[in-house]
Coordinates of C-alpha atoms in Angstrom, one line a residue:
Chain A
X1 CA 84.5 18.9 120.3
X2 CA 81.1 20.6 121.2
X3 CA 82.5 23.8 119.6
X4 CA 83.4 21.9 116.5
X5 CA 80.0 20.5 116.2
X6 CA 78.3 23.7 116.9
X7 CA 80.5 25.5 114.3
X8 CA 79.8 22.8 111.7
X9 CA 75.9 23.1 112.4
X10 CA 76.3 27.0 112.0
X11 CA 78.2 26.4 108.6
X12 CA 75.6 24.0 107.3
X13 CA 72.7 26.4 108.3
X14 CA 74.6 29.0 106.5
X15 CA 74.9 26.8 103.3
X16 CA 71.3 25.8 103.5
X17 CA 69.9 29.2 103.7
X18 CA 72.0 30.2 100.8
X19 CA 70.7 27.3 98.8
X20 CA 67.1 27.9 99.9
X21 CA 67.1 31.5 98.9
X22 CA 69.0 30.8 95.5
X23 CA 67.0 27.8 94.2
X24 CA 64.2 29.6 92.8
X25 CA 66.3 32.1 90.8
X26 CA 68.5 29.0 89.7
X27 CA 65.4 27.2 88.3
X28 CA 64.4 30.2 86.3
X29 CA 67.9 31.1 85.2
X30 CA 68.8 27.4 84.4
X31 CA 65.5 26.8 82.4
X32 CA 65.3 29.9 80.3
X33 CA 68.4 32.2 80.8
X34 CA 66.3 34.7 82.5
X35 CA 68.1 36.5 85.3
X36 CA 65.0 37.5 87.7
X37 CA 66.0 40.4 89.5
X38 CA 62.5 40.6 91.2
X39 CA 63.5 37.4 93.1
X40 CA 64.2 39.2 96.1
X41 CA 60.9 40.7 96.1
X42 CA 59.5 37.3 95.4
X43 CA 60.9 36.0 98.7
X44 CA 59.5 39.2 100.5
X45 CA 56.0 38.5 99.1
X46 CA 56.3 35.0 100.3
X47 CA 57.3 36.1 103.7
X48 CA 54.3 38.4 103.7
X49 CA 51.8 35.8 102.6
X50 CA 53.0 33.5 105.4
X51 CA 52.9 36.1 108.1
X52 CA 49.6 37.4 107.0
X53 CA 47.9 34.0 106.8
X54 CA 49.5 33.1 110.1
X55 CA 47.9 36.1 111.6
X56 CA 44.6 35.2 110.1
X57 CA 44.7 32.3 112.3
X58 CA 46.1 29.5 109.9
X59 CA 48.6 27.0 111.2
X60 CA 52.2 28.4 111.0
X61 CA 53.6 25.4 109.2
X62 CA 50.7 25.5 106.7
X63 CA 51.1 29.1 106.1
X64 CA 54.9 28.8 105.5
X65 CA 55.0 25.7 103.5
X66 CA 51.6 25.8 101.5
X67 CA 50.3 29.4 101.4
X68 CA 53.4 31.2 100.8
X69 CA 54.4 29.1 97.6
X70 CA 51.1 28.9 96.2
X71 CA 50.5 32.8 96.5
X72 CA 53.9 33.7 94.9
X73 CA 53.6 31.0 92.3
X74 CA 50.3 32.7 91.2
X75 CA 52.2 36.0 91.1
X76 CA 54.7 34.5 89.1
X77 CA 52.2 33.4 86.4
X78 CA 51.0 36.9 86.3
X79 CA 54.4 38.3 85.9
X80 CA 55.3 35.6 83.3
X81 CA 52.3 36.4 81.2
X82 CA 52.3 40.1 81.4
X83 CA 56.2 41.0 81.2
X84 CA 58.7 38.2 80.9
X85 CA 56.9 36.6 78.0
X86 CA 57.4 39.5 75.8
X87 CA 61.2 39.7 76.4
X88 CA 62.6 36.0 75.8
X89 CA 65.9 36.1 74.4
X90 CA 66.7 39.4 75.4
X91 CA 68.4 39.0 78.5
X92 CA 69.4 42.6 79.4
X93 CA 66.0 43.9 78.9
X94 CA 64.5 41.1 81.1
X95 CA 66.9 42.1 83.8
X96 CA 65.9 45.7 83.4
X97 CA 62.2 44.9 83.6
X98 CA 62.3 42.7 86.4
X99 CA 64.5 45.3 88.2
X100 CA 61.7 47.7 87.6
X101 CA 59.1 44.9 88.8
X102 CA 61.2 44.8 92.0
X103 CA 61.1 48.4 92.7
X104 CA 57.3 48.3 92.0
X105 CA 56.6 45.4 94.3
X106 CA 58.6 47.3 97.1
X107 CA 56.6 50.5 96.5
X108 CA 53.3 48.7 96.5
X109 CA 53.9 46.6 99.7
X110 CA 55.2 49.6 101.5
X111 CA 52.1 51.5 100.5
X112 CA 49.8 48.7 101.8
X113 CA 51.6 47.4 104.9
X114 CA 53.9 50.3 105.7
X115 CA 57.7 50.5 106.2
X116 CA 57.7 48.3 109.5
X117 CA 59.4 45.3 110.4
X118 CA 56.8 42.5 111.2
X119 CA 58.1 39.0 112.3
X120 CA 57.3 35.9 114.0
X121 CA 59.6 33.9 116.2
X122 CA 61.2 30.7 115.1
X123 CA 59.3 27.8 115.9
X124 CA 61.0 24.7 117.3
X125 CA 63.0 26.1 120.3
X126 CA 66.7 25.3 120.7
X127 CA 68.8 22.1 120.9
X128 CA 71.7 21.5 123.2
X129 CA 75.0 20.3 121.9
X130 CA 77.1 19.7 124.8
X131 CA 77.7 23.2 126.3
X132 CA 76.3 25.0 123.3
X133 CA 72.8 25.7 122.2
X134 CA 71.7 25.7 118.7
X135 CA 68.3 26.6 117.4
X136 CA 66.0 23.9 116.2
X137 CA 64.9 25.9 113.4
X138 CA 68.4 26.1 111.8
X139 CA 68.3 22.0 111.9
X140 CA 64.8 22.3 110.3
X141 CA 66.4 24.7 107.6
X142 CA 69.0 22.2 106.8
X143 CA 66.4 19.5 106.4
X144 CA 64.4 21.6 104.0
X145 CA 67.2 22.6 101.9
X146 CA 68.0 18.8 101.5
X147 CA 64.4 18.0 100.8
X148 CA 64.1 20.8 98.2
X149 CA 67.1 20.0 96.3
X150 CA 66.4 16.2 96.3
X151 CA 62.8 17.2 95.3
X152 CA 63.6 19.2 92.2
X153 CA 66.3 16.7 91.2
X154 CA 63.9 13.8 91.3
X155 CA 61.1 15.8 89.4
X156 CA 63.7 16.7 86.7
X157 CA 65.3 13.2 86.6
X158 CA 62.4 11.0 87.0
X159 CA 59.1 12.3 85.8
X160 CA 57.8 12.9 82.3
X161 CA 57.3 16.7 83.1
X162 CA 61.0 16.9 84.1
X163 CA 62.0 15.1 80.9
X164 CA 60.2 17.8 79.0
X165 CA 61.7 20.6 81.2
X166 CA 65.2 19.2 80.5
X167 CA 64.6 18.8 76.7
X168 CA 63.2 22.3 76.4
X169 CA 66.3 23.5 78.4
X170 CA 68.6 21.8 76.0
X171 CA 67.1 22.8 72.7
X172 CA 63.8 24.6 72.5
X173 CA 63.5 24.3 68.7
X174 CA 63.8 20.6 68.9
X175 CA 61.2 20.4 71.7
X176 CA 58.9 22.3 69.8
X177 CA 59.3 20.2 66.6
X178 CA 58.5 17.3 68.9
X179 CA 55.3 18.6 69.9
X180 CA 56.1 20.4 73.2
X181 CA 55.1 24.1 73.6
X182 CA 58.3 25.8 74.9
X183 CA 56.2 29.0 75.9
X184 CA 54.1 26.7 78.1
X185 CA 57.0 25.0 79.6
X186 CA 58.6 28.3 80.4
X187 CA 55.6 29.6 82.1
X188 CA 55.3 26.6 84.2
X189 CA 59.1 26.9 85.0
X190 CA 58.7 30.4 85.8
X191 CA 55.8 29.7 88.2
X192 CA 57.5 26.9 89.9
X193 CA 60.7 29.1 90.3
X194 CA 58.6 31.8 91.8
X195 CA 56.8 29.4 94.2
X196 CA 60.2 28.1 95.3
X197 CA 61.2 31.7 96.0
X198 CA 57.9 32.3 98.0
X199 CA 58.6 29.2 100.1
X200 CA 62.2 30.3 100.4
X201 CA 60.8 33.7 101.8
X202 CA 58.5 32.1 104.3
X203 CA 61.5 29.9 105.6
X204 CA 63.7 32.7 106.1
X205 CA 61.2 35.1 107.6
X206 CA 61.6 34.1 111.0
X207 CA 65.2 35.2 111.5
X208 CA 65.2 38.0 108.9
X209 CA 62.2 39.9 109.7
X210 CA 59.7 41.0 107.4
X211 CA 59.9 44.4 105.8
X212 CA 59.1 45.5 102.4
X213 CA 62.9 45.9 101.6
X214 CA 63.9 42.4 103.0
X215 CA 64.5 41.4 99.3
X216 CA 67.4 43.6 98.6
X217 CA 69.4 41.9 101.2
X218 CA 69.1 38.6 99.6
X219 CA 68.9 39.2 95.9
X220 CA 72.7 40.0 95.5
X221 CA 73.6 36.9 97.5
X222 CA 71.3 34.6 95.3
X223 CA 72.3 36.3 92.2
X224 CA 75.9 35.9 93.1
X225 CA 75.4 32.2 94.1
X226 CA 73.5 31.3 90.9
X227 CA 76.1 33.0 88.6
X228 CA 79.1 31.3 90.4
X229 CA 77.4 28.0 90.3
X230 CA 77.1 28.4 86.4
X231 CA 74.8 26.6 83.9
X232 CA 73.9 23.5 85.7
X233 CA 71.1 24.4 88.0
X234 CA 71.4 22.1 90.7
X235 CA 75.0 21.0 90.8
X236 CA 75.8 24.9 90.3
X237 CA 73.7 26.1 93.1
X238 CA 74.7 23.3 95.4
X239 CA 78.3 23.7 95.0
X240 CA 78.4 27.6 95.0
X241 CA 76.3 27.8 98.1
X242 CA 78.4 25.0 99.7
X243 CA 81.5 27.2 99.0
X244 CA 80.3 30.6 99.7
X245 CA 78.0 29.5 102.6
X246 CA 81.2 28.1 104.3
X247 CA 83.3 31.2 103.5
X248 CA 80.5 33.7 104.8
X249 CA 79.8 31.6 107.9
X250 CA 83.4 31.0 108.9
X251 CA 84.4 34.5 108.1
X252 CA 81.5 35.6 110.3
X253 CA 82.5 33.5 113.1
X254 CA 86.3 34.7 112.9
X255 CA 85.6 38.4 112.5
X256 CA 82.2 40.3 112.1
X257 CA 79.1 39.5 109.8
X258 CA 80.0 42.3 107.7
X259 CA 83.4 41.2 107.1
X260 CA 82.2 37.8 106.6
X261 CA 80.0 38.8 103.8
X262 CA 82.8 40.8 102.2
X263 CA 85.1 37.7 102.3
X264 CA 82.2 35.8 100.6
X265 CA 81.8 38.4 97.7
X266 CA 85.6 38.6 97.5
X267 CA 85.7 34.9 96.9
X268 CA 83.0 35.0 94.4
X269 CA 84.9 37.6 92.4
X270 CA 88.3 35.5 92.3
X271 CA 86.3 32.4 91.6
X272 CA 84.6 34.2 88.6
X273 CA 88.0 35.4 87.4
X274 CA 89.4 32.0 87.4
X275 CA 86.2 30.1 86.1
X276 CA 84.6 32.6 84.0
X277 CA 81.7 30.2 83.2
X278 CA 80.9 29.5 86.7
X279 CA 81.9 26.2 88.7
X280 CA 79.9 23.9 86.4
X281 CA 81.4 25.5 83.5
X282 CA 84.5 23.5 84.4
X283 CA 83.6 20.8 86.8
X284 CA 80.2 18.6 87.0
X285 CA 79.4 19.7 83.4
X286 CA 77.2 16.9 82.7
X287 CA 75.1 17.2 85.8
X288 CA 71.8 18.8 86.1
Chain B
X1 CA 73.7 60.4 66.2
X2 CA 77.5 60.5 66.5
X3 CA 79.5 62.2 63.9
X4 CA 76.7 64.4 62.7
X5 CA 77.0 68.0 63.3
X6 CA 79.1 67.5 66.3
X7 CA 80.2 71.1 66.4
X8 CA 76.8 72.3 66.4
X9 CA 76.0 70.0 69.3
X10 CA 79.0 71.2 71.1
X11 CA 78.1 74.7 70.6
X12 CA 74.6 74.1 71.9
X13 CA 76.1 72.5 74.9
X14 CA 78.2 75.5 75.7
X15 CA 75.1 77.8 75.0
X16 CA 72.7 75.9 77.3
X17 CA 75.4 75.8 80.1
X18 CA 76.1 79.4 79.9
X19 CA 72.4 80.1 80.0
X20 CA 71.8 77.9 83.0
X21 CA 74.7 79.7 84.9
X22 CA 73.4 83.1 84.0
X23 CA 69.7 82.5 84.6
X24 CA 68.9 79.8 87.2
X25 CA 70.6 81.4 90.1
X26 CA 68.6 84.5 89.7
X27 CA 65.2 82.7 89.4
X28 CA 65.7 79.9 91.8
X29 CA 65.6 79.9 95.5
X30 CA 68.7 78.7 97.3
X31 CA 67.2 75.4 98.2
X32 CA 65.9 74.8 94.4
X33 CA 69.4 75.8 93.3
X34 CA 71.1 73.3 95.5
X35 CA 68.7 70.5 94.2
X36 CA 69.6 71.8 90.6
X37 CA 73.3 71.2 91.7
X38 CA 72.3 67.6 92.7
X39 CA 70.6 67.1 89.3
X40 CA 73.6 68.2 87.4
X41 CA 75.7 65.8 89.4
X42 CA 73.5 63.1 88.6
X43 CA 73.3 63.9 84.9
X44 CA 77.4 63.7 85.0
X45 CA 76.8 60.3 86.6
X46 CA 74.2 59.2 83.9
X47 CA 76.4 60.6 81.2
X48 CA 79.3 58.4 82.6
X49 CA 77.2 55.2 82.3
X50 CA 75.9 56.3 78.9
X51 CA 79.3 56.3 77.6
X52 CA 80.4 53.2 78.9
X53 CA 77.2 51.2 78.2
X54 CA 75.8 53.0 75.3
X55 CA 78.9 53.3 73.3
X56 CA 81.4 50.8 74.9
X57 CA 78.6 48.0 75.2
X58 CA 79.7 47.3 78.7
X59 CA 76.7 46.9 81.3
X60 CA 78.3 48.1 84.4
X61 CA 75.8 47.3 87.3
X62 CA 78.2 49.1 89.8
X63 CA 78.6 52.6 88.2
X64 CA 77.6 53.8 91.9
X65 CA 80.8 52.2 93.0
X66 CA 82.8 55.1 91.3
X67 CA 80.4 57.7 92.3
X68 CA 80.8 56.8 95.8
X69 CA 84.5 56.5 95.5
X70 CA 84.6 59.9 94.2
X71 CA 82.5 61.4 96.9
X72 CA 84.5 59.5 99.8
X73 CA 87.8 60.3 97.9
X74 CA 86.9 63.9 98.1
X75 CA 85.6 64.2 101.5
X76 CA 88.5 62.2 103.1
X77 CA 91.1 64.2 101.2
X78 CA 89.3 67.6 101.9
X79 CA 89.2 66.9 105.6
X80 CA 92.8 65.9 105.5
X81 CA 94.4 68.6 103.6
X82 CA 92.2 71.6 104.3
X83 CA 92.9 73.1 100.9
X84 CA 90.3 71.4 98.5
X85 CA 92.3 72.5 95.6
X86 CA 94.3 68.9 96.4
X87 CA 91.3 67.1 97.2
X88 CA 89.8 67.2 93.8
X89 CA 92.7 65.5 91.8
X90 CA 92.7 62.8 94.6
X91 CA 88.9 62.5 94.3
X92 CA 89.1 62.0 90.4
X93 CA 92.2 59.6 90.7
X94 CA 90.7 57.1 93.2
X95 CA 87.7 56.2 91.2
X96 CA 89.7 56.2 87.9
X97 CA 92.3 53.9 89.4
X98 CA 89.6 51.7 90.7
X99 CA 87.9 51.4 87.4
X100 CA 91.2 50.8 85.8
X101 CA 91.9 47.9 88.2
X102 CA 88.4 46.4 87.9
X103 CA 88.4 46.8 84.2
X104 CA 91.9 45.1 84.0
X105 CA 90.5 42.0 86.0
X106 CA 87.4 41.7 83.9
X107 CA 88.5 42.6 80.3
X108 CA 91.9 40.9 80.6
X109 CA 90.1 37.9 82.3
X110 CA 87.9 37.6 79.4
X111 CA 84.8 37.8 81.4
X112 CA 81.4 37.7 79.6
X113 CA 78.6 40.1 79.7
X114 CA 76.3 38.8 82.5
X115 CA 79.5 37.7 84.7
X116 CA 80.7 41.2 84.1
X117 CA 77.4 42.6 85.6
X118 CA 77.7 40.4 88.7
X119 CA 81.4 41.3 89.4
X120 CA 80.4 45.0 89.2
X121 CA 77.5 44.6 91.3
X122 CA 79.6 42.6 93.8
X123 CA 82.3 45.2 94.1
X124 CA 79.6 47.9 94.9
X125 CA 78.2 45.6 97.4
X126 CA 81.5 45.0 99.1
X127 CA 82.0 48.9 99.2
X128 CA 78.5 49.4 100.5
X129 CA 78.9 46.7 103.2
X130 CA 82.4 48.0 104.2
X131 CA 81.5 51.7 104.6
X132 CA 78.4 50.9 106.4
X133 CA 80.6 48.9 109.2
X134 CA 83.2 51.8 109.5
X135 CA 81.3 53.3 112.5
X136 CA 83.4 54.2 115.4
X137 CA 86.7 55.9 116.2
X138 CA 89.2 53.1 114.7
X139 CA 88.0 53.8 111.4
X140 CA 89.5 57.0 110.2
X141 CA 91.8 58.0 107.4
X142 CA 94.2 60.6 108.7
X143 CA 91.9 63.3 110.3
X144 CA 88.6 62.1 108.5
X145 CA 86.2 59.6 110.4
X146 CA 84.4 57.4 108.0
X147 CA 81.3 57.5 110.1
X148 CA 79.7 54.1 109.2
X149 CA 76.1 54.4 108.3
X150 CA 76.0 58.2 108.9
X151 CA 78.7 59.0 106.3
X152 CA 80.8 62.2 106.5
X153 CA 78.3 64.8 107.2
X154 CA 81.0 67.6 107.7
X155 CA 82.4 67.4 104.0
X156 CA 84.1 71.0 103.4
X157 CA 82.8 72.5 100.2
X158 CA 85.2 73.5 97.3
X159 CA 87.2 76.5 97.7
X160 CA 88.9 78.9 95.2
X161 CA 92.1 77.0 94.0
X162 CA 94.8 77.8 96.2
X163 CA 92.9 79.9 98.7
X164 CA 91.4 77.6 101.4
X165 CA 90.0 80.5 103.4
X166 CA 87.5 81.1 100.7
X167 CA 84.8 78.3 100.2
X168 CA 82.6 78.8 97.2
X169 CA 79.0 79.8 98.0
X170 CA 76.1 77.6 96.6
X171 CA 75.6 79.5 93.5
X172 CA 79.3 79.1 92.5
X173 CA 79.2 75.3 93.3
X174 CA 76.1 75.2 91.1
X175 CA 78.1 76.9 88.2
X176 CA 80.9 74.5 88.8
X177 CA 78.6 71.6 88.4
X178 CA 77.0 72.9 85.1
X179 CA 80.6 73.6 83.7
X180 CA 81.6 70.1 84.6
X181 CA 78.4 68.5 83.0
X182 CA 79.1 70.5 79.8
X183 CA 82.7 69.7 79.8
X184 CA 81.8 65.9 80.3
X185 CA 79.4 66.0 77.4
X186 CA 82.0 67.8 75.1
X187 CA 84.6 65.3 76.2
X188 CA 82.4 62.5 75.3
X189 CA 81.7 63.9 71.9
X190 CA 85.5 64.6 71.1
X191 CA 86.2 61.0 72.3
X192 CA 83.7 59.4 70.2
X193 CA 84.9 61.4 67.2
X194 CA 88.5 60.5 67.8
X195 CA 90.1 57.2 66.4
X196 CA 89.8 55.6 69.8
X197 CA 86.1 56.4 70.1
X198 CA 85.5 54.9 66.6
X199 CA 87.2 51.7 67.6
X200 CA 85.2 51.4 70.8
X201 CA 81.9 51.7 68.9
X202 CA 83.2 49.3 66.5
X203 CA 83.9 46.9 69.3
X204 CA 80.3 47.3 70.5
X205 CA 78.8 46.5 67.1
X206 CA 80.9 43.4 66.6
X207 CA 83.6 42.4 68.9
X208 CA 85.0 39.5 67.0
X209 CA 85.3 41.3 63.8
X210 CA 87.1 44.4 65.5
X211 CA 89.5 41.8 67.0
X212 CA 90.1 40.0 63.6
X213 CA 91.0 43.4 62.2
X214 CA 93.7 43.6 64.7
X215 CA 92.5 45.8 67.4
X216 CA 93.2 44.8 70.9
X217 CA 89.7 44.8 72.2
X218 CA 90.6 44.5 76.1
X219 CA 92.6 47.7 75.8
X220 CA 90.0 49.8 74.3
X221 CA 87.3 48.5 76.7
X222 CA 89.5 49.2 79.6
X223 CA 90.0 52.8 78.1
X224 CA 86.4 53.7 78.0
X225 CA 85.8 51.8 81.2
X226 CA 88.4 54.0 83.0
X227 CA 87.0 57.2 81.5
X228 CA 83.5 56.2 82.7
X229 CA 85.0 55.7 86.3
X230 CA 86.5 59.0 86.1
X231 CA 83.3 60.7 85.2
X232 CA 81.5 58.7 87.8
X233 CA 84.0 59.9 90.4
X234 CA 83.5 63.4 89.2
X235 CA 79.8 63.2 89.9
X236 CA 80.5 61.7 93.2
X237 CA 82.6 64.9 93.9
X238 CA 80.0 67.2 92.8
X239 CA 77.4 65.3 94.8
X240 CA 79.8 65.5 97.9
X241 CA 79.6 69.4 97.6
X242 CA 75.9 69.7 97.8
X243 CA 74.8 66.8 99.8
X244 CA 77.2 64.9 101.8
X245 CA 78.8 61.5 101.4
X246 CA 77.4 58.4 103.0
X247 CA 77.3 54.5 102.2
X248 CA 73.9 54.9 100.2
X249 CA 76.0 56.3 97.4
X250 CA 77.1 52.7 96.9
X251 CA 73.6 51.3 97.2
X252 CA 71.9 49.1 94.8
X253 CA 69.2 51.6 94.5
X254 CA 71.7 54.1 93.0
X255 CA 73.2 51.6 90.8
X256 CA 69.8 50.6 89.6
X257 CA 68.5 54.3 89.2
X258 CA 71.6 55.0 86.9
X259 CA 70.8 52.2 84.6
X260 CA 67.2 53.5 84.4
X261 CA 68.1 57.0 83.5
X262 CA 70.3 55.7 80.6
X263 CA 67.7 53.1 79.5
X264 CA 64.8 55.7 79.7
X265 CA 66.8 58.6 78.0
X266 CA 68.3 56.6 75.2
X267 CA 71.0 54.1 74.9
X268 CA 73.8 55.1 72.4
X269 CA 73.4 58.9 72.8
X270 CA 75.0 61.3 75.2
X271 CA 72.1 63.8 75.5
X272 CA 69.7 61.0 76.4
X273 CA 71.2 60.0 79.6
X274 CA 71.3 63.6 80.7
X275 CA 67.5 64.2 79.8
X276 CA 66.9 60.7 81.5
X277 CA 68.5 61.7 84.7
X278 CA 66.9 65.1 85.0
X279 CA 63.4 64.1 84.0
X280 CA 63.4 60.9 86.4
X281 CA 65.0 62.8 89.2
X282 CA 62.2 65.4 88.9
X283 CA 59.8 62.6 88.8
X284 CA 61.1 60.8 91.9
X285 CA 61.1 64.2 93.7
X286 CA 57.7 65.0 92.7
X287 CA 56.3 61.5 93.7
X288 CA 58.1 61.8 96.9
X289 CA 55.7 64.7 97.8
X290 CA 52.6 62.7 97.1
X291 CA 51.4 61.3 100.3
X292 CA 49.6 58.2 99.0
X293 CA 52.0 56.9 96.4
X294 CA 55.4 55.2 97.0
X295 CA 58.3 56.7 94.7
X296 CA 59.5 53.3 94.3
X297 CA 56.3 52.2 92.7
X298 CA 56.6 55.0 90.1
X299 CA 60.0 54.4 89.2
X300 CA 59.5 50.7 89.0
X301 CA 56.3 51.2 86.6
X302 CA 58.4 53.7 84.4
X303 CA 61.1 51.2 83.9
X304 CA 58.9 48.4 83.0
X305 CA 57.0 50.5 80.7
X306 CA 60.2 51.9 79.2
X307 CA 61.5 48.3 78.5
X308 CA 58.4 47.2 76.9
X309 CA 57.2 50.3 75.0
X310 CA 60.3 52.3 74.3
X311 CA 63.1 49.9 74.1
X312 CA 65.4 52.5 72.5
X313 CA 64.7 55.3 75.0
X314 CA 63.2 58.7 74.8
X315 CA 65.7 60.6 72.5
X316 CA 66.0 57.9 69.9
X317 CA 62.3 57.5 69.5
X318 CA 61.6 61.1 69.4
X319 CA 64.4 61.7 67.0
X320 CA 62.9 58.9 64.8
X321 CA 59.4 60.4 64.9
X322 CA 60.7 63.7 63.9
X323 CA 62.5 62.2 61.0
X324 CA 59.3 60.5 59.9
X325 CA 57.3 63.7 60.1
X326 CA 59.8 65.5 58.0
X327 CA 59.8 62.9 55.3
X328 CA 56.1 63.1 55.2
X329 CA 56.3 66.9 54.9
X330 CA 59.0 66.3 52.2
X331 CA 57.1 63.7 50.4
X332 CA 54.2 65.6 48.5

């Protein structure tokens, strides 16, 4: 029984991590069909923002939950203005340009901070479940994932800004005809996506370690989760990270972390073969 | 670019290759010559994606998978059979078969653009993760240990066909690499001139129209993709002969680099990817010697600049500029 609870917690933590690292990419992909391959580096920059401000004496929670998203959101604004804006509608070119940005960020950060692993230990100690111990930070991540997805859903569903965002997502020309500026909506959406990525980077930093190349570990996972999820950004990300996170964690538990990841990728391939439009191309089509 | 003066272009390729084989081993030191061999293998790799992406219209994010499979196939087979004459066909068959299988799943499953990118990327990642985790004695194929993160450092070089006691020196390996590059270029030209190649280009231009005209789009895409996988494997074989095979051959960095080469050199040409590969490879090597600047930064900046300023790539842009100049000369 205790083992079952411990494994279930582990699975939930895996799902939550996948959800957290994918959400920023999903918002950007869902809103404007841009696949941001610099997403991994947004995570990395968020982690650096958190660690640097924590070292400068800021409260660790403040550094993770406030400074990281703000800093990366600002970078997101700059990236959108300078690069992405010129390439809307050209999906492949955006992918290539953001890949270039990703390499550039890795290079720049390596030059400034060096190629060494920094890190901070997970706050919140550990929790006992019967004879097993689970990290309190894992529980916090599960909570954070729930808050994030509920927050994005609530903003999209209930606020005027969310209404404008959904309208622009469905039909940019019509939105423009009704007096909304799609390019402003896109700029804001990109900044929000970047901020979410920065937050995600700060949240995963305690257990991933902070290196300039840390993004490359996560970009593929996030990319695959979002694409497997399909067009609906929240339902897709939620269902895909639920499925893939479960497979990866159980696979890891049964064999090794590497084989767990291989199992997850294999499931993603089979899934895309069966559902070429992603999960929400077939199920939950009308959801957000 | 295709169809015009193909014979002249093929002749030019032969002359350039012969000149490179005759001159470079005399003027370059051994280290530089081995580097030149690496460049040639990279150029073959770029050419393979240039064919698949530039003419087939299939953006493969995982061309590195075939590169790595070719390298591993060669190393494992060479360590097992001692005579590399038999390792070569194996090293070429493995990536070609992998490409055929992957292509079958993708094209016959009617998977669209972006999803195809994800699947190819995922397969590459699986291979990367898998080879990385093969450290230890239980992971061996016949006599060849897979070596995990360290790869297979003891890859034997090519020998004269049928004569295992006679391994080729680096000068000969360089010649083999240049011949392979020229052969791939010529093969590409010939394929594009054939009926098959014309249909492939027609599908790139308008898939639905080609299909309505009665062509089985899936088969043609599968064909060009398999050819690309074969060439990618050949590049891996050459690379294994001058460096050694390791999981980095499957890495995201390689997959990305190949796309950058093709993009910068010129999509939809065969010479463009070769030029792109050599130029950017030289740029990365040069940037690596600079103490203050990180090579990734330069490569990234080049890619962003190329997408924004030269969306067609170097070669087509240069050709267009040349044509404009000629027309201006001819006008008055």
